[in-house]
Amino acid sequence: MSSEQRGRVLVLAAKAAGDALVERLTASGYQCASTERETGLAEMVESLQPEVVLLAVTAKRAAELLETVRKTDKLQRLPVLVDQGRARSAEAFKRLAVDDFVRGADELVPRLESALRAWRLKEREERIRMRMGMLLEITQAATSSLELEEILRIAVEKVGQVTGTDRCSVVLVEGSHARTATVVATQEDPSLVQLDIEVARYPELRRALETRQPVLIEEAQRDPLMAEVRTSLLPQGVKSILVQPLICQDDLLGALFLRVSKGEASIGRDEQEFAEAVAGVLANSIRNARLHTAVKKKREDLELAYVERYRELNDANRRLKELNRLKDEIIAVCSHDLRAPLQVLLGHGRLLLEGPLEVQQKQSAEAMIRQGRKILTLVESLLEKGKGEAARLSIEPRVLDVAQLCRDAVAELEILAAEKAVALRSECPDSLMLIGDEVKLHEVLQNLISNAIQHASDPGSVVVRTQRLSRPDGDAVRVMVSDNGVGIPPDELHLVFDRYRHGPKGTGLGLAICKEFVELHGGEIWAESPADGGCTFVFTLPLAQEAARNPRPQPAPGSAPEQPRVLVVEDEPEIAAVLSEVLRSKYRVEVARDGAEGLAKARASRPDLVVMDVFLPKLDGLDAAMALKSSSDTAHIPVILLSAHQGVADKVRALNLGAVDYMAKPFNAVELLNRTERALKLRQGEKDQQDKTNALQRRTGSDPATGLLDRRGLLLRLEQEVARSRRYHRALTLAVLRPDRDLDVMPPNMAEVMRKRVRHPDSISHLGLGVFAVVLPECNADAARTVINRLMPDVEQVTSIEYRAALADVSQDSDPVEKLLEKLGAPPPEVH
């Protein structure tokens, strides 16, 4: 056995005695050095690297030297033996705090061997404990949500501490025959990352990658493998190198590179086993990161393909919409430019029949009227088939003057009224602007006026009046069509708008359609029988917001519950006005003109609901909805998306992004109100469910106000950690942070602020009134104090209150956990 293996002994004795002991111990196979003076002791310790200290001096001098030993960094943990063989009295040595005594020459070697064996066993246990702790930290980092670069940085730092190497790096490659590799983390220079190297210039790395086996170079200056690079290793003093391949599920990912350049240090079996364990953890983490990156890239490629396809479909849809718009324009032209002239021709034809005509002229006039009526029937049939049910129940909004619309309708039907000997006039002096569908409102007026002319007395009169109404929710217009006919009995007034039950004299289907058209605009329609006779049909429509004269009065505090607030995000002013007017009947409405403005207003005012178009300038509606749902402040706000697209894929994508509903344009006002009410009820239901969840969190040991542990949760966690620390002899520190005054209102981001400064396994609890407890496993008091000192400024900044901290290592404390908290100044349970 070599002297280095037998042991290294530092002898502190007078020169003669020291020389004798060194000679004897050297003969027994020990490596020794002797001195009596403190001067030069540090240099001797650095050269010898002793494992045991032997004192062979008087008791008084032994006490002085023992104090020096305990103050020297590299000696304070070593076993100290005292040679009493030359002492006159052994009693004087008993007061010395040493590990053993040598009472005779024959005991010297056995006592040294026993001390060395015990110290080496203790050192080995310490190294094993440190390696297990470091491996646990690396594993925890690898299984956390940290980025791969941060995980590898932590790993090389921990491996370097355990193995004592001066360089520890992680090198990644793509495949077994890669010519280049990339250094992604290194202990020697943390900033040296993403450095590309040629594998051929590193023979040990090349062999490890080719064989997929660890490569250990014990003596770099003599190993044949390093011959080609030995000249570059000499200036660096490289002694040993270990390259551990990173392999996961037969995939070669790279290597863990260790290098030792320190004098007597080397890479032993323990270091190799530790490097192999760390390599397994890192290989799994690297493979998962690469899989995640591949999946992310695939998803991005699919998203890009989807976007391209979406753009193509959007362009095609835009062209189809243009064609559909042209079709609608043709239908509108037919509705207005064909039907109205035919009515005029038929009116004049009937006038001709009433005059003196010859027989042939009368037959011609009758034929003209018959064919005209046939053409009118064909036009009506064509228009209805062209519009379809969806077109009939939707609106194409534009700004129009309802008073002018009434005057135009009266002018068009004057011939028909004259034929019936009915005086038709309009009393619409004021301009009343609203947002609506001109064709549908014209049809409503034409239907009501035609019915009034038909039911007027002989001689009869029909009057069309308009009137402005002031309402708390915005001004409206009232349109009245009155005739002097026989009227409608009061008990039958409710039947006139029924699609399947007709009122007197054939009213029914036309009025049912009028009712639908009026309600599409957010209005109401009804019939009245005045006391002086006749009948009046009345309908109301909300005026455009710009036309409102009087400001809406604010409700008195406590007078009635506030209406829900709805934010409308629409870039088309006319459609935005229609949405606002429809929703304003039940809700408070605010309007934004683009996606960015809508997102800003939603974050500022926190509305109860957002109704948003998909295609918006500055920020797309889908992106805005995703931004709302990704923020904790606005994630609870329900979103209804509007789009001209009616495909299932568009709806599915909108709902996947967090929208609660999806409506296709053009929309039905009644359906919009129904879906809005349903979305608000859904939000209330989610709020009730959240209240239940908060209650459940309280029962299970979580504080809903902060997301941290409450006192019950802390006690459970602390009991687990205390039991674990005592079982495995690991450090466990408990810290309590107390404010100078009670904190009544907890900042909403407190949990986020505190978690930034602690590790993944650490636990944080809120004990009430701003008092926090932090449990730090695998952390001694000194390290924990550094963590708490780093944490307290953040807590004080966010709460604007000064804090005091108390902490202690409780791993070996036998008190109950409640007592541990009490010792550190935590409030008793009844305080909160």
mmCIF file of N, CA and C in Angstrom, residues 37 162 214 251 316 346 376 395 405 452 468 494 504 535 584 633 659 674 724 734 764 770:
data_model
loop_
_atom_site.group_PDB
_atom_site.id
_atom_site.type_symbol
_atom_site.label_atom_id
_atom_site.label_comp_id
_atom_site.label_asym_id
_atom_site.label_seq_id
_atom_site.Cartn_x
_atom_site.Cartn_y
_atom_site.Cartn_z
ATOM 1 N N ARG A 37 5.997 25.222 14.701
ATOM 2 C CA ARG A 37 5.653 26.637 14.648
ATOM 3 C C ARG A 37 4.413 26.845 13.765
ATOM 4 N N VAL A 162 -19.719 19.020 -7.119
ATOM 5 C CA VAL A 162 -19.584 17.671 -6.558
ATOM 6 C C VAL A 162 -18.265 17.018 -6.963
ATOM 7 N N PRO A 214 -18.777 5.696 -22.083
ATOM 8 C CA PRO A 214 -17.988 6.726 -21.398
ATOM 9 C C PRO A 214 -16.503 6.570 -21.717
ATOM 10 N N ASP A 251 -31.351 7.237 -28.573
ATOM 11 C CA ASP A 251 -31.031 8.448 -29.328
ATOM 12 C C ASP A 251 -29.803 9.102 -28.712
ATOM 13 N N ALA A 316 -61.570 33.935 -51.459
ATOM 14 C CA ALA A 316 -62.702 33.364 -52.193
ATOM 15 C C ALA A 316 -64.019 33.821 -51.595
ATOM 16 N N LEU A 346 -100.577 49.879 -63.008
ATOM 17 C CA LEU A 346 -101.875 49.276 -62.708
ATOM 18 C C LEU A 346 -102.875 50.333 -62.254
ATOM 19 N N LEU A 376 -96.491 41.449 -61.766
ATOM 20 C CA LEU A 376 -96.264 41.795 -60.358
ATOM 21 C C LEU A 376 -96.181 40.541 -59.496
ATOM 22 N N ILE A 395 -80.734 42.122 -41.636
ATOM 23 C CA ILE A 395 -80.807 43.514 -42.063
ATOM 24 C C ILE A 395 -79.484 43.936 -42.672
ATOM 25 N N LEU A 405 -88.417 58.649 -45.564
ATOM 26 C CA LEU A 405 -88.898 57.347 -46.020
ATOM 27 C C LEU A 405 -90.425 57.311 -46.018
ATOM 28 N N ALA A 452 -104.151 50.384 -44.713
ATOM 29 C CA ALA A 452 -104.981 51.500 -44.268
ATOM 30 C C ALA A 452 -105.856 52.008 -45.407
ATOM 31 N N ARG A 468 -90.919 62.198 -32.376
ATOM 32 C CA ARG A 468 -89.734 61.830 -31.590
ATOM 33 C C ARG A 468 -90.139 61.517 -30.162
ATOM 34 N N HIS A 494 -104.897 41.859 -30.682
ATOM 35 C CA HIS A 494 -103.713 41.013 -30.541
ATOM 36 C C HIS A 494 -103.607 39.957 -31.628
ATOM 37 N N PRO A 504 -109.825 40.722 -38.718
ATOM 38 C CA PRO A 504 -110.945 41.016 -39.628
ATOM 39 C C PRO A 504 -110.452 41.518 -40.975
ATOM 40 N N CYS A 535 -108.615 53.084 -37.160
ATOM 41 C CA CYS A 535 -107.562 52.211 -36.639
ATOM 42 C C CYS A 535 -106.214 52.878 -36.853
ATOM 43 N N ARG A 584 -78.675 48.363 -26.459
ATOM 44 C CA ARG A 584 -78.941 49.419 -25.492
ATOM 45 C C ARG A 584 -80.323 49.293 -24.850
ATOM 46 N N ASP A 633 -56.605 39.102 -15.601
ATOM 47 C CA ASP A 633 -57.516 40.200 -15.299
ATOM 48 C C ASP A 633 -58.765 40.173 -16.172
ATOM 49 N N ALA A 659 -63.888 32.051 -26.963
ATOM 50 C CA ALA A 659 -65.178 32.714 -27.129
ATOM 51 C C ALA A 659 -66.287 31.805 -26.609
ATOM 52 N N ASN A 674 -80.924 37.325 -27.244
ATOM 53 C CA ASN A 674 -81.023 36.035 -26.552
ATOM 54 C C ASN A 674 -79.641 35.465 -26.255
ATOM 55 N N ARG A 724 -39.335 14.059 6.662
ATOM 56 C CA ARG A 724 -38.376 13.687 5.625
ATOM 57 C C ARG A 724 -36.958 14.131 6.002
ATOM 58 N N LEU A 734 -37.134 26.876 8.267
ATOM 59 C CA LEU A 734 -38.461 27.509 8.313
ATOM 60 C C LEU A 734 -38.258 28.992 8.580
ATOM 61 N N ILE A 764 -44.735 28.291 0.265
ATOM 62 C CA ILE A 764 -45.052 29.604 0.838
ATOM 63 C C ILE A 764 -46.482 29.561 1.364
ATOM 64 N N GLY A 770 -51.096 39.508 6.481
ATOM 65 C CA GLY A 770 -49.825 39.816 5.841
ATOM 66 C C GLY A 770 -48.645 39.040 6.379
#
